[in-house]
mmCIF file of C-alpha atoms in Angstrom:
data_model
loop_
_atom_site.group_PDB
_atom_site.id
_atom_site.type_symbol
_atom_site.label_atom_id
_atom_site.label_comp_id
_atom_site.label_asym_id
_atom_site.label_seq_id
_atom_site.Cartn_x
_atom_site.Cartn_y
_atom_site.Cartn_z
ATOM 1 C CA MET A 1 24.681 1.491 -3.141
ATOM 2 C CA GLU A 2 21.799 3.950 -2.743
ATOM 3 C CA VAL A 3 21.662 4.701 -6.459
ATOM 4 C CA GLY A 4 21.720 0.952 -7.029
ATOM 5 C CA LEU A 5 18.762 0.470 -4.680
ATOM 6 C CA VAL A 6 16.721 3.208 -6.349
ATOM 7 C CA GLY A 7 17.534 1.836 -9.790
ATOM 8 C CA LEU A 8 16.657 -1.692 -8.712
ATOM 9 C CA LEU A 9 13.296 -0.593 -7.321
ATOM 10 C CA ARG A 10 12.423 1.362 -10.453
ATOM 11 C CA THR A 11 13.387 -1.562 -12.669
ATOM 12 C CA ALA A 12 11.278 -3.914 -10.545
ATOM 13 C CA TRP A 13 8.219 -1.668 -10.790
ATOM 14 C CA ILE A 14 8.588 -1.324 -14.559
ATOM 15 C CA ALA A 15 8.968 -5.102 -14.903
ATOM 16 C CA ALA A 16 5.802 -5.581 -12.848
ATOM 17 C CA ILE A 17 3.771 -2.988 -14.773
ATOM 18 C CA LEU A 18 4.617 -4.010 -18.342
ATOM 19 C CA PRO A 19 2.936 -7.466 -18.383
ATOM 20 C CA ILE A 20 -0.293 -5.960 -17.025
ATOM 21 C CA LEU A 21 -0.274 -3.176 -19.612
ATOM 22 C CA ILE A 22 0.377 -5.632 -22.433
ATOM 23 C CA ALA A 23 -2.379 -7.958 -21.198
ATOM 24 C CA SER A 24 -4.772 -4.996 -21.086
ATOM 25 C CA VAL A 25 -4.366 -4.157 -24.784
ATOM 26 C CA PRO A 26 -7.684 -5.053 -26.514
ATOM 27 C CA SER A 27 -6.208 -7.249 -29.226
ATOM 28 C CA SER A 28 -7.141 -10.798 -30.164
ATOM 29 C CA ARG A 29 -3.460 -11.493 -30.827
ATOM 30 C CA LEU A 30 -2.767 -10.991 -27.136
ATOM 31 C CA SER A 31 -5.623 -13.143 -25.864
ATOM 32 C CA LEU A 32 -3.288 -15.969 -24.857
ATOM 33 C CA PHE A 33 -1.060 -13.564 -22.966
ATOM 34 C CA HIS A 34 -4.121 -11.992 -21.333
ATOM 35 C CA GLY A 35 -5.295 -15.441 -20.266
ATOM 36 C CA ALA A 36 -1.870 -16.297 -18.845
ATOM 37 C CA VAL A 37 -1.738 -13.119 -16.752
ATOM 38 C CA LEU A 38 -5.305 -13.716 -15.617
ATOM 39 C CA GLU A 39 -4.430 -17.293 -14.643
ATOM 40 C CA PHE A 40 -1.860 -15.940 -12.199
ATOM 41 C CA ALA A 41 -4.476 -13.591 -10.738
ATOM 42 C CA LYS A 42 -7.092 -16.288 -10.159
ATOM 43 C CA ARG A 43 -8.242 -16.929 -6.636
ATOM 44 C CA GLY A 44 -11.289 -18.262 -4.931
ATOM 45 C CA LYS A 45 -13.236 -21.461 -4.510
ATOM 46 C CA ILE A 46 -14.352 -21.785 -8.121
ATOM 47 C CA MET A 47 -10.847 -22.502 -9.337
ATOM 48 C CA LYS A 48 -10.777 -25.817 -11.138
ATOM 49 C CA THR A 49 -9.110 -28.717 -9.378
ATOM 50 C CA SER A 50 -6.609 -28.953 -12.212
ATOM 51 C CA SER A 51 -5.705 -25.308 -11.633
ATOM 52 C CA GLN A 52 -4.910 -25.761 -7.950
ATOM 53 C CA LYS A 53 -1.543 -27.448 -8.400
ATOM 54 C CA PHE A 54 0.372 -24.184 -7.926
ATOM 55 C CA THR A 55 -1.875 -22.540 -5.374
ATOM 56 C CA VAL A 56 -1.917 -21.674 -1.686
ATOM 57 C CA PRO A 57 -4.861 -20.998 0.668
ATOM 58 C CA GLN A 58 -6.362 -17.571 0.114
ATOM 59 C CA LYS A 59 -6.175 -16.894 3.838
ATOM 60 C CA PHE A 60 -2.424 -16.514 3.233
ATOM 61 C CA PHE A 61 -3.305 -12.909 2.380
ATOM 62 C CA CYS A 62 -2.603 -12.402 6.067
ATOM 63 C CA HIS A 63 1.089 -13.024 5.336
ATOM 64 C CA PHE A 64 1.215 -9.930 3.100
ATOM 65 C CA TYR A 65 0.125 -7.653 5.881
ATOM 66 C CA LEU A 66 2.225 -9.306 8.580
ATOM 67 C CA VAL A 67 5.284 -8.699 6.401
ATOM 68 C CA ALA A 68 4.072 -5.184 5.637
ATOM 69 C CA VAL A 69 3.542 -4.247 9.295
ATOM 70 C CA VAL A 70 6.915 -5.591 10.451
ATOM 71 C CA TRP A 71 8.860 -4.126 7.523
ATOM 72 C CA THR A 72 7.098 -0.749 7.496
ATOM 73 C CA THR A 73 7.501 -0.398 11.265
ATOM 74 C CA LEU A 74 11.230 -1.137 11.003
ATOM 75 C CA LEU A 75 11.690 1.417 8.223
ATOM 76 C CA LEU A 76 9.568 3.987 10.058
ATOM 77 C CA VAL A 77 11.395 3.674 13.391
ATOM 78 C CA THR A 78 14.900 3.765 11.889
ATOM 79 C CA THR A 79 14.111 6.612 9.477
ATOM 80 C CA TRP A 80 12.357 8.627 12.192
ATOM 81 C CA MET A 81 15.260 8.216 14.613
ATOM 82 C CA TYR A 82 17.729 9.185 11.889
ATOM 83 C CA ALA A 83 15.672 12.272 11.077
ATOM 84 C CA TYR A 84 15.272 13.218 14.737
ATOM 85 C CA LYS A 85 18.937 12.796 15.629
ATOM 86 C CA THR A 86 20.556 14.034 12.430
ATOM 87 C CA VAL A 87 18.334 16.419 10.446
ATOM 88 C CA PRO A 88 15.697 18.005 12.735
ATOM 89 C CA LEU A 89 13.559 20.810 11.313
ATOM 90 C CA VAL A 90 13.301 22.559 14.698
ATOM 91 C CA TYR A 91 15.777 24.210 17.041
ATOM 92 C CA PRO A 92 16.714 22.358 20.237
ATOM 93 C CA THR A 93 14.460 23.062 23.194
ATOM 94 C CA PHE A 94 15.516 25.509 25.907
ATOM 95 C CA ALA A 95 16.107 22.539 28.193
ATOM 96 C CA GLY A 96 18.504 21.127 25.646
ATOM 97 C CA HIS A 97 20.541 24.349 25.718
ATOM 98 C CA LEU A 98 20.738 24.242 29.513
ATOM 99 C CA THR A 99 21.786 20.625 29.744
ATOM 100 C CA GLY A 100 24.130 20.734 26.759
ATOM 101 C CA GLY A 101 22.841 17.347 25.637
ATOM 102 C CA SER A 102 24.140 15.444 22.674
ATOM 103 C CA HIS A 103 21.179 16.472 20.565
ATOM 104 C CA ILE A 104 22.310 20.102 20.515
ATOM 105 C CA PHE A 105 25.635 19.067 18.973
ATOM 106 C CA SER A 106 23.924 16.898 16.365
ATOM 107 C CA TRP A 107 21.698 19.844 15.511
ATOM 108 C CA HIS A 108 24.704 22.120 14.932
ATOM 109 C CA LYS A 109 26.135 19.465 12.620
ATOM 110 C CA SER A 110 22.838 19.204 10.743
ATOM 111 C CA HIS A 111 22.599 22.988 10.350
ATOM 112 C CA SER A 112 24.987 22.752 7.400
ATOM 113 C CA ILE A 113 22.858 20.100 5.667
ATOM 114 C CA PRO A 114 20.696 21.565 2.855
ATOM 115 C CA ILE A 115 17.134 22.280 3.892
ATOM 116 C CA SER A 116 15.839 20.371 0.858
ATOM 117 C CA TYR A 117 17.524 17.191 2.077
ATOM 118 C CA ARG A 118 16.169 17.640 5.606
ATOM 119 C CA TYR A 119 12.644 18.120 4.286
ATOM 120 C CA GLY A 120 13.138 15.058 2.083
ATOM 121 C CA VAL A 121 13.990 12.873 5.082
ATOM 122 C CA TRP A 122 10.987 14.086 7.063
ATOM 123 C CA ARG A 123 8.749 13.559 4.033
ATOM 124 C CA SER A 124 9.910 9.945 4.059
ATOM 125 C CA VAL A 125 8.936 9.687 7.739
ATOM 126 C CA PHE A 126 5.537 11.184 6.928
ATOM 127 C CA LEU A 127 4.940 8.771 4.042
ATOM 128 C CA LEU A 128 5.938 5.775 6.151
ATOM 129 C CA LEU A 129 3.539 6.909 8.880
ATOM 130 C CA LEU A 130 0.690 6.923 6.354
ATOM 131 C CA MET A 131 1.762 3.517 5.059
ATOM 132 C CA GLU A 132 1.809 2.177 8.616
ATOM 133 C CA VAL A 133 -1.778 3.324 9.132
ATOM 134 C CA GLN A 134 -2.790 1.539 5.929
ATOM 135 C CA VAL A 135 -1.087 -1.806 6.539
ATOM 136 C CA LEU A 136 -2.205 -2.004 10.175
ATOM 137 C CA ARG A 137 -5.818 -1.604 9.088
ATOM 138 C CA ARG A 138 -5.414 -4.152 6.302
ATOM 139 C CA LEU A 139 -3.935 -6.681 8.726
ATOM 140 C CA PHE A 140 -6.873 -6.161 11.085
ATOM 141 C CA GLU A 141 -9.371 -6.574 8.240
ATOM 142 C CA THR A 142 -7.726 -9.722 6.942
ATOM 143 C CA ILE A 143 -7.979 -11.338 10.366
ATOM 144 C CA TYR A 144 -11.328 -10.014 11.626
ATOM 145 C CA VAL A 145 -13.366 -8.769 8.637
ATOM 146 C CA PHE A 146 -12.794 -11.232 5.799
ATOM 147 C CA ASN A 147 -13.819 -14.791 6.495
ATOM 148 C CA TYR A 148 -11.911 -16.729 3.872
ATOM 149 C CA SER A 149 -13.296 -20.136 3.064
ATOM 150 C CA SER A 150 -11.002 -23.054 3.803
ATOM 151 C CA SER A 151 -11.367 -24.155 0.178
ATOM 152 C CA ALA A 152 -10.551 -20.746 -1.344
ATOM 153 C CA ARG A 153 -7.193 -20.736 -3.124
ATOM 154 C CA MET A 154 -4.941 -18.306 -4.969
ATOM 155 C CA HIS A 155 -2.116 -18.812 -7.437
ATOM 156 C CA ILE A 156 1.376 -19.029 -5.971
ATOM 157 C CA PHE A 157 2.519 -16.307 -8.373
ATOM 158 C CA GLY A 158 -0.105 -13.946 -6.973
ATOM 159 C CA TYR A 159 1.072 -14.821 -3.479
ATOM 160 C CA LEU A 160 4.689 -13.998 -4.355
ATOM 161 C CA THR A 161 3.578 -10.783 -6.063
ATOM 162 C CA GLY A 162 1.856 -9.694 -2.857
ATOM 163 C CA LEU A 163 4.994 -10.358 -0.807
ATOM 164 C CA PHE A 164 7.035 -8.404 -3.362
ATOM 165 C CA PHE A 165 4.627 -5.469 -3.252
ATOM 166 C CA TYR A 166 4.619 -5.110 0.507
ATOM 167 C CA THR A 167 8.385 -5.315 0.625
ATOM 168 C CA ALA A 168 9.057 -2.902 -2.232
ATOM 169 C CA ALA A 169 6.273 -0.368 -1.584
ATOM 170 C CA PRO A 170 7.373 0.842 1.892
ATOM 171 C CA LEU A 171 11.017 0.842 0.761
ATOM 172 C CA SER A 172 10.080 2.964 -2.270
ATOM 173 C CA LEU A 173 8.732 5.637 0.075
ATOM 174 C CA CYS A 174 12.127 6.130 1.740
ATOM 175 C CA CYS A 175 14.677 4.756 -0.736
ATOM 176 C CA ASN A 176 16.347 8.134 -1.322
ATOM 177 C CA ASN A 177 17.514 8.178 2.301
ATOM 178 C CA ALA A 178 18.003 4.438 2.741
ATOM 179 C CA LEU A 179 21.807 4.436 2.669
ATOM 180 C CA GLU A 180 22.146 7.137 5.362
ATOM 181 C CA VAL A 181 19.487 5.473 7.530
ATOM 182 C CA TYR A 182 21.230 2.117 7.156
ATOM 183 C CA LYS A 183 24.600 3.561 8.236
ATOM 184 C CA PHE A 184 22.988 5.415 11.127
ATOM 185 C CA SER A 185 21.262 2.232 12.322
ATOM 186 C CA LEU A 186 24.476 0.199 12.117
ATOM 187 C CA ASN A 187 26.337 2.822 14.142
ATOM 188 C CA ALA A 188 23.552 2.899 16.726
ATOM 189 C CA VAL A 189 23.612 -0.878 17.080
ATOM 190 C CA ALA A 190 27.414 -0.905 17.341
ATOM 191 C CA GLU A 191 27.317 1.812 20.008
ATOM 192 C CA PHE A 192 24.722 -0.124 21.966
ATOM 193 C CA ILE A 193 26.831 -3.297 21.809
ATOM 194 C CA VAL A 194 29.912 -1.435 23.079
ATOM 195 C CA LYS A 195 28.294 0.749 25.734
ATOM 196 C CA GLY A 196 25.336 -1.426 26.614
ATOM 197 C CA LYS A 197 22.765 -0.133 29.084
ATOM 198 C CA THR A 198 24.616 3.119 29.731
ATOM 199 C CA THR A 199 23.737 4.217 26.201
ATOM 200 C CA VAL A 200 20.032 3.788 26.899
ATOM 201 C CA GLN A 201 20.249 5.437 30.320
ATOM 202 C CA HIS A 202 21.905 8.600 28.932
ATOM 203 C CA MET A 203 19.803 8.780 25.785
ATOM 204 C CA GLU A 204 17.922 12.079 25.598
ATOM 205 C CA PHE A 205 14.530 12.083 24.005
ATOM 206 C CA ASP A 206 12.129 14.992 23.597
ATOM 207 C CA TRP A 207 8.704 14.057 22.267
ATOM 208 C CA LEU A 208 7.947 17.692 21.423
ATOM 209 C CA GLU A 209 10.983 17.941 19.166
ATOM 210 C CA PHE A 210 10.227 14.476 17.814
ATOM 211 C CA VAL A 211 6.806 15.536 16.541
ATOM 212 C CA SER A 212 7.421 19.223 15.823
ATOM 213 C CA SER A 213 9.466 18.569 12.715
ATOM 214 C CA LEU A 214 6.563 16.676 11.174
ATOM 215 C CA LEU A 215 4.276 19.619 11.872
ATOM 216 C CA LYS A 216 6.615 21.865 9.885
ATOM 217 C CA LEU A 217 6.106 19.945 6.658
ATOM 218 C CA ARG A 218 4.590 21.829 3.739
ATOM 219 C CA TRP A 219 1.054 22.060 2.393
ATOM 220 C CA LEU A 220 1.560 19.314 -0.194
ATOM 221 C CA GLN A 221 2.193 16.753 2.544
ATOM 222 C CA TRP A 222 -1.008 17.666 4.371
ATOM 223 C CA THR A 223 -3.028 17.814 1.150
ATOM 224 C CA GLY A 224 -1.751 14.333 0.315
ATOM 225 C CA ALA A 225 -2.732 13.146 3.797
ATOM 226 C CA VAL A 226 -6.300 14.439 3.293
ATOM 227 C CA ILE A 227 -6.539 12.566 -0.037
ATOM 228 C CA PHE A 228 -5.041 9.473 1.595
ATOM 229 C CA PHE A 229 -7.566 9.405 4.443
ATOM 230 C CA TRP A 230 -10.453 10.118 2.071
ATOM 231 C CA GLY A 231 -9.607 6.908 0.217
ATOM 232 C CA TRP A 232 -8.717 5.132 3.472
ATOM 233 C CA ILE A 233 -12.150 5.755 5.019
ATOM 234 C CA HIS A 234 -14.031 4.668 1.902
ATOM 235 C CA GLN A 235 -11.946 1.523 1.538
ATOM 236 C CA ARG A 236 -12.651 0.642 5.159
ATOM 237 C CA ASN A 237 -16.389 1.133 4.538
ATOM 238 C CA CYS A 238 -16.360 -0.975 1.363
ATOM 239 C CA HIS A 239 -14.404 -3.765 3.023
ATOM 240 C CA ALA A 240 -16.917 -3.746 5.882
ATOM 241 C CA ILE A 241 -19.721 -4.166 3.327
ATOM 242 C CA LEU A 242 -17.932 -7.088 1.647
ATOM 243 C CA GLY A 243 -17.133 -8.636 5.010
ATOM 244 C CA SER A 244 -20.785 -8.463 6.066
ATOM 245 C CA LEU A 245 -21.823 -10.226 2.842
ATOM 246 C CA ARG A 246 -19.428 -13.047 3.651
ATOM 247 C CA GLU A 247 -20.830 -13.329 7.166
ATOM 248 C CA HIS A 248 -24.409 -13.627 5.935
ATOM 249 C CA ARG A 249 -23.602 -15.893 3.018
ATOM 250 C CA GLY A 250 -23.617 -18.926 5.290
ATOM 251 C CA GLN A 251 -23.217 -22.369 3.829
ATOM 252 C CA ASN A 252 -24.990 -21.778 0.516
ATOM 253 C CA ASP A 253 -22.044 -19.906 -1.004
ATOM 254 C CA GLU A 254 -24.446 -17.674 -2.950
ATOM 255 C CA TYR A 255 -23.098 -14.267 -3.800
ATOM 256 C CA VAL A 256 -25.205 -11.125 -3.675
ATOM 257 C CA ILE A 257 -24.773 -7.690 -5.201
ATOM 258 C CA PRO A 258 -23.045 -5.333 -2.750
ATOM 259 C CA HIS A 259 -24.730 -2.005 -2.010
ATOM 260 C CA GLY A 260 -23.672 1.107 -0.148
ATOM 261 C CA ASP A 261 -20.876 3.676 -0.219
ATOM 262 C CA TRP A 262 -19.002 3.765 -3.546
ATOM 263 C CA PHE A 263 -20.599 0.460 -4.583
ATOM 264 C CA GLU A 264 -23.450 2.588 -5.898
ATOM 265 C CA VAL A 265 -21.273 3.955 -8.707
ATOM 266 C CA VAL A 266 -18.565 1.348 -9.432
ATOM 267 C CA SER A 267 -18.195 -2.416 -9.163
ATOM 268 C CA SER A 268 -14.834 -2.294 -7.370
ATOM 269 C CA PRO A 269 -14.953 0.736 -5.077
ATOM 270 C CA HIS A 270 -12.328 -0.682 -2.709
ATOM 271 C CA TYR A 271 -9.940 -0.842 -5.677
ATOM 272 C CA LEU A 272 -10.841 2.753 -6.517
ATOM 273 C CA ALA A 273 -10.210 3.706 -2.882
ATOM 274 C CA GLU A 274 -6.813 1.973 -3.024
ATOM 275 C CA ILE A 275 -5.898 4.109 -6.035
ATOM 276 C CA VAL A 276 -6.994 7.237 -4.133
ATOM 277 C CA ILE A 277 -4.860 6.151 -1.151
ATOM 278 C CA TYR A 278 -1.716 5.829 -3.264
ATOM 279 C CA ALA A 279 -2.536 9.027 -5.147
ATOM 280 C CA GLY A 280 -2.460 10.684 -1.726
ATOM 281 C CA LEU A 281 1.013 9.245 -1.149
ATOM 282 C CA VAL A 282 2.170 10.652 -4.509
ATOM 283 C CA VAL A 283 0.880 14.116 -3.575
ATOM 284 C CA ALA A 284 2.388 13.871 -0.076
ATOM 285 C CA SER A 285 5.745 12.971 -1.617
ATOM 286 C CA GLY A 286 5.738 16.209 -3.588
ATOM 287 C CA GLY A 287 5.221 14.403 -6.898
ATOM 288 C CA THR A 288 8.868 14.604 -7.936
ATOM 289 C CA ASP A 289 10.088 11.076 -7.169
ATOM 290 C CA PRO A 290 9.881 8.687 -10.172
ATOM 291 C CA THR A 291 10.079 5.669 -7.846
ATOM 292 C CA ILE A 292 6.846 6.616 -6.086
ATOM 293 C CA TRP A 293 5.193 7.376 -9.429
ATOM 294 C CA LEU A 294 6.133 3.882 -10.632
ATOM 295 C CA LEU A 295 4.710 2.404 -7.420
ATOM 296 C CA PHE A 296 1.496 4.289 -8.144
ATOM 297 C CA GLY A 297 1.569 3.103 -11.760
ATOM 298 C CA PHE A 298 1.703 -0.517 -10.619
ATOM 299 C CA VAL A 299 -1.213 -0.013 -8.215
ATOM 300 C CA VAL A 300 -3.342 1.611 -10.935
ATOM 301 C CA SER A 301 -2.554 -0.902 -13.694
ATOM 302 C CA ASN A 302 -2.997 -3.916 -11.411
ATOM 303 C CA LEU A 303 -6.291 -2.786 -9.900
ATOM 304 C CA VAL A 304 -7.828 -1.514 -13.131
ATOM 305 C CA PHE A 305 -7.027 -4.869 -14.748
ATOM 306 C CA ALA A 306 -8.581 -6.762 -11.822
ATOM 307 C CA ALA A 307 -11.608 -4.437 -11.705
ATOM 308 C CA ALA A 308 -12.365 -4.969 -15.395
ATOM 309 C CA GLU A 309 -12.414 -8.734 -14.901
ATOM 310 C CA THR A 310 -14.543 -8.409 -11.755
ATOM 311 C CA HIS A 311 -17.021 -6.185 -13.593
ATOM 312 C CA ARG A 312 -17.408 -8.813 -16.320
ATOM 313 C CA TRP A 313 -18.009 -11.439 -13.670
ATOM 314 C CA TYR A 314 -20.763 -9.335 -12.111
ATOM 315 C CA LEU A 315 -22.476 -8.774 -15.463
ATOM 316 C CA LYS A 316 -22.331 -12.490 -16.246
ATOM 317 C CA LYS A 317 -23.436 -13.591 -12.778
ATOM 318 C CA PHE A 318 -26.336 -11.177 -12.201
ATOM 319 C CA LYS A 319 -28.999 -10.482 -14.828
ATOM 320 C CA ASN A 320 -30.304 -7.585 -12.740
ATOM 321 C CA TYR A 321 -26.925 -5.973 -12.118
ATOM 322 C CA PRO A 322 -27.300 -2.147 -11.839
ATOM 323 C CA SER A 323 -26.710 -0.683 -15.285
ATOM 324 C CA ASN A 324 -25.394 2.596 -13.895
ATOM 325 C CA ARG A 325 -22.362 0.970 -12.273
ATOM 326 C CA LEU A 326 -19.060 1.134 -14.083
ATOM 327 C CA ALA A 327 -15.980 -0.998 -13.467
ATOM 328 C CA ILE A 328 -13.742 1.271 -11.392
ATOM 329 C CA ILE A 329 -13.523 4.838 -12.709
ATOM 330 C CA PRO A 330 -16.677 6.908 -12.059
ATOM 331 C CA PHE A 331 -18.046 8.941 -14.978
ATOM 332 C CA LYS A 332 -15.612 7.324 -17.445
ATOM 333 C CA GLU A 333 -18.291 5.351 -19.226
ATOM 334 C CA GLY A 334 -16.371 4.671 -22.412
ATOM 335 C CA LEU A 335 -13.415 3.103 -20.628
ATOM 336 C CA ASP A 336 -15.511 1.010 -18.279
ATOM 337 C CA ARG A 337 -18.017 -0.079 -20.921
ATOM 338 C CA ARG A 338 -15.222 -1.431 -23.083
ATOM 339 C CA ALA A 339 -14.359 -3.742 -20.209
ATOM 340 C CA SER A 340 -17.919 -5.056 -20.039
ATOM 341 C CA ASP A 341 -18.576 -5.231 -23.787
ATOM 342 C CA LYS A 342 -15.781 -7.739 -24.346
ATOM 343 C CA SER A 343 -16.862 -11.307 -23.873
ATOM 344 C CA PRO A 344 -15.411 -12.892 -20.718
ATOM 345 C CA MET A 345 -12.043 -14.490 -21.403
ATOM 346 C CA TYR A 346 -12.265 -16.806 -18.423
ATOM 347 C CA ASN A 347 -14.837 -18.807 -16.534
ATOM 348 C CA SER A 348 -13.394 -19.104 -13.055
ATOM 349 C CA ALA A 349 -13.313 -15.511 -11.794
ATOM 350 C CA ASP A 350 -14.730 -15.408 -8.333
ATOM 351 C CA LEU A 351 -16.168 -12.717 -6.107
ATOM 352 C CA ASP A 352 -13.475 -13.723 -3.626
ATOM 353 C CA MET A 353 -11.229 -11.720 -5.943
ATOM 354 C CA GLN A 354 -13.219 -8.707 -4.782
ATOM 355 C CA ALA A 355 -12.378 -9.158 -1.140
ATOM 356 C CA SER A 356 -8.670 -8.476 -1.252
ATOM 357 C CA THR A 357 -6.683 -5.596 -2.622
ATOM 358 C CA LEU A 358 -2.992 -4.895 -2.557
#
């Protein structure tokens, strides 16, 4: 079952990446395919009336993050409890020895489990913690920072893609332990049903032991966390800039050129920050899990594709657009200029596309 889950996730990520890569190939033979992929990505108030048949309100972005928060929290709590009860990285406390609690017996059982597996489980907990920090902030921003117009729409396919992403992404961070966590959770629920309140009353819980195992993770996890929060802070700043533009736009619906933070070097700095965030997750994972690499590949391909289209929109919309800004990758002028040199393949891209990332 576990191998099946991992294989299914990897297949899903590959299936999601391939159309974007094909649509990104600069070939006139693929222009129709490029236009079809772009049609699914359209969102915003400038969508033609004829294009709104298969659309939903853009404020439905909130659904992505509601799903993400609930699902990530469930995975985090169950995986953390499994790790704490079954494969701790620390010895039981002195109090545990004196009381002879159940945790000391579970620790003796876990002592025979390979250290690599134990570290793997706690890495999953660590990754889910980082993901929780990300999706909680994104939910807050969607509700309180971005003021979506009531007329702004997005394609239903894009909506379903967002729901897929925020279901598959957190699961990809812990899929190697999913079967054990699932069995552990079922047993815990069954025990609670049989024993009821007495199970809760006799449950031993030591916050020090709960957190100490996380603190024993290796340097790669903490390096990844630093990279993650570097991107996290810049994305928060860039979203605040975009949100303030929406606030001051008023009723005239006129867009202005964003300034500040990474907007001074690229057109889609919040997309760049998203890539940095998921690069941090790859580093924190140890960089050996193909599933997480495929997750990262989808994030990169999707956001680079969207950033190229956004950059073209900026160049078409503003005659005085800063010439030093590239699409998404700083200092990679050749790559970003190719995106702007091509004539726009669409006429309904909207700055509302800028306001929401995966």
